[in-house]
Coordinates of C-alpha atoms in Angstrom, one line a residue:
X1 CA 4.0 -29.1 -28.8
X2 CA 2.4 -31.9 -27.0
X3 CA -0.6 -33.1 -25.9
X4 CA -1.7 -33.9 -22.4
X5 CA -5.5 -35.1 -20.8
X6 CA -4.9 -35.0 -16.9
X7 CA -7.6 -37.2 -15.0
X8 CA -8.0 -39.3 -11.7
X9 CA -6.9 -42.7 -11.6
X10 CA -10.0 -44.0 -10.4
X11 CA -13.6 -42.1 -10.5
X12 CA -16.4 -43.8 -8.3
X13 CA -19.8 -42.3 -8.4
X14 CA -23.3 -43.0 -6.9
X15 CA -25.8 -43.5 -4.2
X16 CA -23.9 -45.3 -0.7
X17 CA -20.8 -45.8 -2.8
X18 CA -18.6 -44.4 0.3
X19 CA -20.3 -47.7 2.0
X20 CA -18.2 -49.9 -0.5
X21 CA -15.2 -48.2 0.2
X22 CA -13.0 -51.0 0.7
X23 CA -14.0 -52.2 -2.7
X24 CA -12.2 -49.8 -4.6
X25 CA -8.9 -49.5 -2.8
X26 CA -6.7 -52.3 -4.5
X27 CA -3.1 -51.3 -4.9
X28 CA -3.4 -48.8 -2.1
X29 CA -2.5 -50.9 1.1
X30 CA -4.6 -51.4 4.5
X31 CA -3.2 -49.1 6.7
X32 CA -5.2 -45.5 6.0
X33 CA -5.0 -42.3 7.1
X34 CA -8.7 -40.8 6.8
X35 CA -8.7 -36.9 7.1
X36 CA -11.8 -35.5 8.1
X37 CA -13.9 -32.6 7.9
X38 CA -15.7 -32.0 11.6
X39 CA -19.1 -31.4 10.2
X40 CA -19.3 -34.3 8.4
X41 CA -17.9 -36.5 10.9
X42 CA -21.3 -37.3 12.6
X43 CA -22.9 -38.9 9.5
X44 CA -19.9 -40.4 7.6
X45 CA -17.7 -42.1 10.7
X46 CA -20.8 -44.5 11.6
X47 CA -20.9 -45.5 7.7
X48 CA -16.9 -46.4 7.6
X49 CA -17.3 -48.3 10.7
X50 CA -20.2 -50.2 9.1
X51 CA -18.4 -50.9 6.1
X52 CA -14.7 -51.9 7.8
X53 CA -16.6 -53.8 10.7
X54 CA -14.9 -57.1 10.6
X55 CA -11.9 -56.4 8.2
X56 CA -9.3 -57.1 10.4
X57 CA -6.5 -56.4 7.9
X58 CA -7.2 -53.3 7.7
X59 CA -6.1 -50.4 10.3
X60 CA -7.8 -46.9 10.3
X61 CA -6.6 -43.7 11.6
X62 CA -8.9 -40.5 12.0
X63 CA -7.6 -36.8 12.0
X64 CA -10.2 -33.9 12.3
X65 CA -9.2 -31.0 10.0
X66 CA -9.4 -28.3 12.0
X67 CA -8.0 -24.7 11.1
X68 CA -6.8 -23.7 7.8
X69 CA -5.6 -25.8 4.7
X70 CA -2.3 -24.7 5.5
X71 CA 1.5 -25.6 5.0
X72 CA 1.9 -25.8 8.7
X73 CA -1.2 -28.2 9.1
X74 CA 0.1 -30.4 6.1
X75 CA 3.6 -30.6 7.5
X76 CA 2.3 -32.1 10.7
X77 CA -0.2 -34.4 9.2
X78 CA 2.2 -35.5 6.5
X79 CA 5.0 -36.5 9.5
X80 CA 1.9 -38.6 11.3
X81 CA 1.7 -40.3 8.1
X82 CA 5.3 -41.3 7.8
X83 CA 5.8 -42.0 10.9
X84 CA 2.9 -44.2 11.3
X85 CA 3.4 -46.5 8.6
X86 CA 0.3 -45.2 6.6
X87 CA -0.8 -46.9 3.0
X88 CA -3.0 -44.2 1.7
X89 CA -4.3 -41.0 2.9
X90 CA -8.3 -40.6 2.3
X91 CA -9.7 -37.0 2.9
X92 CA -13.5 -36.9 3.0
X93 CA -15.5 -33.1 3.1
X94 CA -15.2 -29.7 2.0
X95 CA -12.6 -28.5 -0.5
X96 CA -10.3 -27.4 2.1
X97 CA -10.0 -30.7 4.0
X98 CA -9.6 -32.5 0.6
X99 CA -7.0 -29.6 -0.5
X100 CA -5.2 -30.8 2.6
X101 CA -5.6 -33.7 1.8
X102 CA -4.0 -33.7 -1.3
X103 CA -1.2 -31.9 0.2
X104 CA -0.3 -34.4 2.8
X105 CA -0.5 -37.5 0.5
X106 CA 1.8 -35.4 -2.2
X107 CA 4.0 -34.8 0.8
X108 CA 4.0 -38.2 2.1
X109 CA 4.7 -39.9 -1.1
X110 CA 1.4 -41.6 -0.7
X111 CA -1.6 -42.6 -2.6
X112 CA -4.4 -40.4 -2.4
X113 CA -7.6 -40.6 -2.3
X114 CA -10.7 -37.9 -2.3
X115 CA -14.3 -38.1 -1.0
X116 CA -16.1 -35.1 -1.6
X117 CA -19.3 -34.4 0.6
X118 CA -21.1 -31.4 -1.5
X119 CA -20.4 -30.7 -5.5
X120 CA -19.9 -26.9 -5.5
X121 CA -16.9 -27.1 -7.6
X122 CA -14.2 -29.1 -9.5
X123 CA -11.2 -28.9 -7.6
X124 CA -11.8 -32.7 -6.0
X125 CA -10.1 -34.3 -9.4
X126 CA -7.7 -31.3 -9.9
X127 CA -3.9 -31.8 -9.6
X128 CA -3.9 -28.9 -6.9
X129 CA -4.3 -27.8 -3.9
X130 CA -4.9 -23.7 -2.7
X131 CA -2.6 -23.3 0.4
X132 CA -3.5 -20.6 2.6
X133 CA -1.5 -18.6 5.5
X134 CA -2.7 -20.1 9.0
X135 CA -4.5 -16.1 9.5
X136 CA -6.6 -17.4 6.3
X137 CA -5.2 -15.5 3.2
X138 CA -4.1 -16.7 0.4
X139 CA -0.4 -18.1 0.3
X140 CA 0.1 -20.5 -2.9
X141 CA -1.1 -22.9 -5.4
X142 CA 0.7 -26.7 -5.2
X143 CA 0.7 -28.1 -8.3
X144 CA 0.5 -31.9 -8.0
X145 CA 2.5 -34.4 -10.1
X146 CA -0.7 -36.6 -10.4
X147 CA -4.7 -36.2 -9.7
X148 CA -5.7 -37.9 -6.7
X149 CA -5.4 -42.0 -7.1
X150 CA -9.2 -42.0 -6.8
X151 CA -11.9 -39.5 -6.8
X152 CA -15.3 -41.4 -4.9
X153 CA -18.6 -39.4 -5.0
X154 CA -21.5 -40.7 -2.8
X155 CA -24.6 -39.1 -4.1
X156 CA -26.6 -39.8 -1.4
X157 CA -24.6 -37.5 0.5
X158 CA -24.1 -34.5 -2.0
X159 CA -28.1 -35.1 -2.3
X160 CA -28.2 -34.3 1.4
X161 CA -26.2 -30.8 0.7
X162 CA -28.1 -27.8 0.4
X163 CA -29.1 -27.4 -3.2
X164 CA -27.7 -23.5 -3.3
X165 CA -23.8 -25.8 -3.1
X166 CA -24.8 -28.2 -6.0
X167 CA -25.9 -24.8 -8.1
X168 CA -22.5 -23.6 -7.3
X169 CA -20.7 -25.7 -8.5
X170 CA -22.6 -25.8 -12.0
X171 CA -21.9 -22.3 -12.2
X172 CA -17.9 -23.5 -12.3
X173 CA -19.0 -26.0 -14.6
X174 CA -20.7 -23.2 -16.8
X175 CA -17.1 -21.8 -17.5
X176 CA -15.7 -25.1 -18.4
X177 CA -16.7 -25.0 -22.5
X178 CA -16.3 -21.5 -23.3
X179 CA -13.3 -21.6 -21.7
X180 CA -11.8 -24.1 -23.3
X181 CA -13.2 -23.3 -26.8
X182 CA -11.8 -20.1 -26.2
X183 CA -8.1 -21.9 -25.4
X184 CA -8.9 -23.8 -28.6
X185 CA -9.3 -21.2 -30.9
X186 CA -6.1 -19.2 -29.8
X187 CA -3.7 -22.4 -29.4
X188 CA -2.9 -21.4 -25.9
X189 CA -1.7 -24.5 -23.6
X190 CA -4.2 -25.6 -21.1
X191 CA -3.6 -25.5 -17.3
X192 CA -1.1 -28.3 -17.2
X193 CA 1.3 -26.9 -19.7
X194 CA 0.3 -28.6 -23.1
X195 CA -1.9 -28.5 -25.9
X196 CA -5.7 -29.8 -25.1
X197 CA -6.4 -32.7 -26.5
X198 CA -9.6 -33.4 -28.8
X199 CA -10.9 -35.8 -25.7
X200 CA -10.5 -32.9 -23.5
X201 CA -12.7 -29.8 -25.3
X202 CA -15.1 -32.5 -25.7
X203 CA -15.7 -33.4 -22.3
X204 CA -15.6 -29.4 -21.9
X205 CA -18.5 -29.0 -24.4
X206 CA -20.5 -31.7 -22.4
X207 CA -20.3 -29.7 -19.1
X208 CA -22.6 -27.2 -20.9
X209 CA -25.1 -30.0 -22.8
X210 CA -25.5 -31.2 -19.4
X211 CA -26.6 -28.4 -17.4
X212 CA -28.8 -26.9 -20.2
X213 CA -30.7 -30.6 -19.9
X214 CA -30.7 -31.6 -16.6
X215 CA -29.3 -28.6 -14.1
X216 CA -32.7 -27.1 -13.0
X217 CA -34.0 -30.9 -12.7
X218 CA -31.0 -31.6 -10.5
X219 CA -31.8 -28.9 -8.5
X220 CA -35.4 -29.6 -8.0
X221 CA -34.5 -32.9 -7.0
X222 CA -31.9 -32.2 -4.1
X223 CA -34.0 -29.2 -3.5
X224 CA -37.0 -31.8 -2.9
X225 CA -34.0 -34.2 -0.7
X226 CA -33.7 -37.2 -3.3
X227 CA -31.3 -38.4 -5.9
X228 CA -32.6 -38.6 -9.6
X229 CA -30.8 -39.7 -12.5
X230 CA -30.5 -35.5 -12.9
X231 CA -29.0 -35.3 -9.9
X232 CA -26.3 -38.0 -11.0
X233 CA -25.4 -36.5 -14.3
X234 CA -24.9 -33.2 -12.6
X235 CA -23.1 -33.8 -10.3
X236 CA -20.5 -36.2 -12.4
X237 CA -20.2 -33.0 -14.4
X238 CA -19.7 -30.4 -11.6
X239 CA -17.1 -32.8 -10.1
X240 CA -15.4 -34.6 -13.4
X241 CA -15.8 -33.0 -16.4
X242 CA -15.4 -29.9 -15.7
X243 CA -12.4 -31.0 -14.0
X244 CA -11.1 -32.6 -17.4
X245 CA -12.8 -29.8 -18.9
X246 CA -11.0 -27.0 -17.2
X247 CA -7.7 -28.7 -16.5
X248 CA -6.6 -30.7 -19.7
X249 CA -8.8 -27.9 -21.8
X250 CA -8.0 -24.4 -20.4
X251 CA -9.2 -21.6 -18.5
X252 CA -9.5 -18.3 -19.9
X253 CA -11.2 -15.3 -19.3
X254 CA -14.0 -16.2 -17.0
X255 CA -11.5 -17.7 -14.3
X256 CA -9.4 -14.6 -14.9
X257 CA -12.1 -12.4 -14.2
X258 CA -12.9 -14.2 -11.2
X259 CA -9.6 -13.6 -9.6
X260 CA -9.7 -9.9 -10.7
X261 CA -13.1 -10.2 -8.0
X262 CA -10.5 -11.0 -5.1
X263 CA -10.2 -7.4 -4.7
X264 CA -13.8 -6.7 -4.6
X265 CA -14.6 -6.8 -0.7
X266 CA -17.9 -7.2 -1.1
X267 CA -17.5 -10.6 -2.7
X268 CA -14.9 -12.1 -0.6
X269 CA -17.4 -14.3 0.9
X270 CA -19.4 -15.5 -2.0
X271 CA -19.4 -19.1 -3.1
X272 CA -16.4 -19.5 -5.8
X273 CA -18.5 -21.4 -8.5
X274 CA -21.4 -18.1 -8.3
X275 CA -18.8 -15.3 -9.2
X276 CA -17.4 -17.9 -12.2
X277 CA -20.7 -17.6 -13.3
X278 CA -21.3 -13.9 -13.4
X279 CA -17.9 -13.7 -14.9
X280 CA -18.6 -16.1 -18.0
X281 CA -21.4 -13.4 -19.0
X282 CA -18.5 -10.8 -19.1
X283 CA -16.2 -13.2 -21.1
X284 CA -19.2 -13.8 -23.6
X285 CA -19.6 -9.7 -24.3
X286 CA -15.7 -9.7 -24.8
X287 CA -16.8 -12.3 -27.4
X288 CA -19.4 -10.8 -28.6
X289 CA -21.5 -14.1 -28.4
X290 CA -24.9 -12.8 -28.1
X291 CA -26.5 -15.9 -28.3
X292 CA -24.7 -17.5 -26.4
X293 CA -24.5 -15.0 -23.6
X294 CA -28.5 -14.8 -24.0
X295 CA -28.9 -18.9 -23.7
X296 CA -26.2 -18.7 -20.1
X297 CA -28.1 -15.6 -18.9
X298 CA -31.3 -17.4 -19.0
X299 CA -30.0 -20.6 -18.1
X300 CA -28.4 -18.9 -15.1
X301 CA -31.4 -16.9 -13.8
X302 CA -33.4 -20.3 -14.1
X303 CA -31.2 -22.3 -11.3
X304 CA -30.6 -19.2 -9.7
X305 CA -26.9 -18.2 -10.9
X306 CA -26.2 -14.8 -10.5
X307 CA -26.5 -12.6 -13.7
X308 CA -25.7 -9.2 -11.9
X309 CA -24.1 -7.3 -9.5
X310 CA -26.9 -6.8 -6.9
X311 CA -27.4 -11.0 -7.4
X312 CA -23.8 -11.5 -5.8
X313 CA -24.8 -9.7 -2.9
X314 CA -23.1 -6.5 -4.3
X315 CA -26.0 -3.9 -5.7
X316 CA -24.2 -1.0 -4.8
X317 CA -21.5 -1.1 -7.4
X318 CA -18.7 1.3 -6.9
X319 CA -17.0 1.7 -10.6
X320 CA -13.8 2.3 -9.1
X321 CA -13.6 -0.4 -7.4
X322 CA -14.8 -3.1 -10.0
X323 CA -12.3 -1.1 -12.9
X324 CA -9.7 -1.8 -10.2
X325 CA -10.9 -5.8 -10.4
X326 CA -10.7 -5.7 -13.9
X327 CA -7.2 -4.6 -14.1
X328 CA -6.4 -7.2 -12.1
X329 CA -7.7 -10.0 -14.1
X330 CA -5.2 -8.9 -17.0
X331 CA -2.4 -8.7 -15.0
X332 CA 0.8 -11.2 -17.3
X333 CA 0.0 -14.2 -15.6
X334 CA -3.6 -14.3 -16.1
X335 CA -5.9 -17.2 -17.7
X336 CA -7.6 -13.9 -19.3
X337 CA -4.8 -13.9 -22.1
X338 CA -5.6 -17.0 -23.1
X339 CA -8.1 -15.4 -25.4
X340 CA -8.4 -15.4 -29.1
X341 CA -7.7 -11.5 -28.8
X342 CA -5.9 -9.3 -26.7
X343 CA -7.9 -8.4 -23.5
X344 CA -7.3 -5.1 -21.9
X345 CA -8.2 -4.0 -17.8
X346 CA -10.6 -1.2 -19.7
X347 CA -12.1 -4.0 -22.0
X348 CA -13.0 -6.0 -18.8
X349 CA -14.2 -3.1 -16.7
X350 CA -16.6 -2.4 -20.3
X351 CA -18.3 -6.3 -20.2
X352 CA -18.8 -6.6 -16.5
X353 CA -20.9 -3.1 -16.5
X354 CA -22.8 -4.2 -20.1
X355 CA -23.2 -7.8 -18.1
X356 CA -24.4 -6.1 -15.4
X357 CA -26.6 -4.1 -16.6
X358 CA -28.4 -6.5 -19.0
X359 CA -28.7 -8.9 -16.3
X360 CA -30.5 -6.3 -14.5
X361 CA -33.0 -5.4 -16.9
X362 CA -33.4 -9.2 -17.7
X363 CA -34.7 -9.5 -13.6
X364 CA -36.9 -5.8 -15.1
X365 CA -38.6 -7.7 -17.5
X366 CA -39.4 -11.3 -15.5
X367 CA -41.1 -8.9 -12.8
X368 CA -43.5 -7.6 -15.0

C-alpha cells in the first residue's frame, strides 16, 4: 500500500503578512475573486486596498458570504467566477466562508487560496470542505483533489480573536498525535486513503510538544491582545500541523466520538475543537493511557479545555442520551475503528462517563 503526505502548496504565516499579499501570489494570475466574511470586512478591506493601491495590473472583485456554506451558494459564486474571467479565488474569515471558498475554486477549476481570520481549528489546509443544506444542517463532505494553493495566516489578526477561539482550536490540535499514533499502531490508512508516512505522525507528535510548551503562554498573550513567539508556534500548529497531522496521519477515536456528540442537543452549539477535546480523554481510557490521559486532563483544565460534561455546557447528563451518542460514533464508517482494538457503542458510552467523572472530581480537588 502506498504512502501519501497531503499539504498546501504554499504556507505563509505571521504578523501583517495579509499586507504582502501580492507577494505570494506568483503563478496564480491578476484577476481575483476575494470571498469575504461580513464581520471581518471592516478591518481587512482597508488593508487590501493598502496593499493593491497602485497595482494596476491587478483587478479585484469582492463577494460577501452571506448565508450558508452551501451547494446553492457555491454554484452561483463559482458561475461569477467563470464568467468573469477570474485568476484565483481568495476566501478570507471564518471556516464557513473559507469552506466555500474552497468549494467555488474546486468548482471553477481555479487556484485557491485561504486566509483564515481566527485559529480554532485545522480545516484551513484540509482538502475539504463541510457543505450544508441552505436551512443549515448538515448535507455532505467535498473531498478536494488538492489542499488550497496557499494557506496565509496573519497573526496580528488571529491575535486580535478572542483567545476562547485560539484555545479551540488547540483542543483539535490535542487530538492530532494520539490519533494518529493510534492509526499507526493498527496500519489503518489515514484520511486521504493511504498509509501515513513517517513525516506525517511526526508532525502529529509535534502538535502535542507544542501545546504542552507554549499553549497556556499563547493564550496569555492573545488574552493580554499581543502576538508572542507563543502565540506564533500555536497557532502554526492549530492551523498546519494538525492539519498534516490529522489528514496525512489519521483520525481515530476522538474525531469519532466527536461525531457520535452530533446527536447530543445540548452540544450542538459548542465550539468543534472543545468537544474534540473532551472526546480525546474518552479515547485515552479506551486506551487505557493513564498517564497520558492524566498529562491531557491537566493540560486541558490549565487553558481551559473542557474535561467534563458540565464544562461543555452539559452538567445535567442524561445516560440515555449520551449511550445513544456513543453508538453513533461506532457506526461502519467511523474514524473510531481505526483503533488498535475493536471499539464497541457500550465501550464508548463506559469512557465518556469514567472521563466524566474523573474530570469532575479533578475540578473537586483544584477547589479545595
Amino acid at each position: 500500500m502506498s504512502k501519501l503526505l497531503k499539504s498546501p502548496s504554499r504556507y505563509v504565516q505571521g504578523p501583517n503578512v495579509l499586507a504582502e499579499l501580492d507577494k505570494y501570489l506568483d503563478g496564480m494570475g491578476t484577476k481575483l475573486l476575494i470571498i469575504m466574511d461580513p464581520f471581518v470586512d471592516p478591518m481587512i478591506h482597508p488593508v487590501l486596498d493598502q496593499c493593491f493601491q497602485g497595482k494596476s495590473d491587478y483587478t479585484l472583485a469582492y463577494e460577501k458570504f452571506e448565508g450558508e456554506c452551501c451547494q446553492s451558494l457555491i454554484d452561483r459564486l463559482a458561475d461569477t467566477a467563470r464568467s468573469g474571467g477570474f485568476s484565483c479565488v481568495i476566501g478570507i474569515g471564518g471556516g464557513k466562508t473559507l469552506d466555500t471558498t474552497k468549494g467555488v475554486a474546486y468548482s471553477a477549476g481555479l487556484p485557491m487560496v485561504v486566509v483564515p481570520t481566527i485559529a480554532s481549528s485545522d480545516a484551513p489546509c484540509s482538502s475539504c470542505s463541510v457543505v450544508y443544506h441552505e436551512e443549515g444542517t448538515f448535507d455532505r463532505y467535498l473531498f478536494l483533489d488538492s489542499c488550497p494553493n496557499m494557506v496565509l495566516v496573519d497573526t496580528a489578526v488571529i491575535a486580535a480573536a478572542p483567545a476562547k477561539l485560539l484555545v479551540a482550536g488547540m483542543g483539535d490540535a490535542m487530538a492530532t498525535w494520539f490519533e494518529a499514533r493510534a492509526c499507526r499502531a493498527s496500519g489503518k490508512d489515514n484520511q486521504v486513503h493511504a498509509k501515513p508516512t513517517r513525516a506525517a505522525t511526526a508532525l502529529a507528535k509535534l502538535c502535542w510538544e507544542n501545546l504542552k510548551r507554549d499553549g497556556l503562554k499563547a493564550k496569555e498573550a492573545v488574552e493580554a491582545g499581543v502576538c508572542t513567539e507563543a502565540v506564533e508556534v500555536i497557532v502554526e500548529t492549530n492551523t498546519y500541523l494538525s492539519t498534516i497531522g490529522f489528514e496525512s496521519g489519521g483520525l481515530a477515536a476522538a474525531h469519532g466520538i466527536q461525531k457520535g456528540f452530533t446527536h447530543i442537543p445540548a452540544l450542538h452549539r459548542q465550539l468543534h475543537g472543545f468537544n474534540v477535546a473532551f472526546c480525546t480523554l474518552a479515547q485515552l481510557v479506551l486506551e487505557d493511557a493513564w498517564e497520558d490521559f492524566e498529562e491531557v486532563q491537566a493540560f486541558s483544565a490549565s487553558v481551559g479545555l473542557p474535561i467534563c460534561f458540565a464544562d461543555l455546557g452539559y452538567p445535567d447528563v442524561d445516560p440515555a442520551v449520551v449511550r445513544n451518542a456513543a453508538e453513533k460514533a461506532c457506526v461502519p464508517t467511523s474514524t473510531i475503528h481505526n483503533m488498535p482494538f475493536e471499539v464497541t457503542g457500550e465501550m464508548v458510552y463506559q469512557a465518556l462517563m469514567a472521563a466524566d467523572a474523573l474530570g469532575r472530581k479533578y475540578h473537586e480537588r483544584k477547589a479545595v
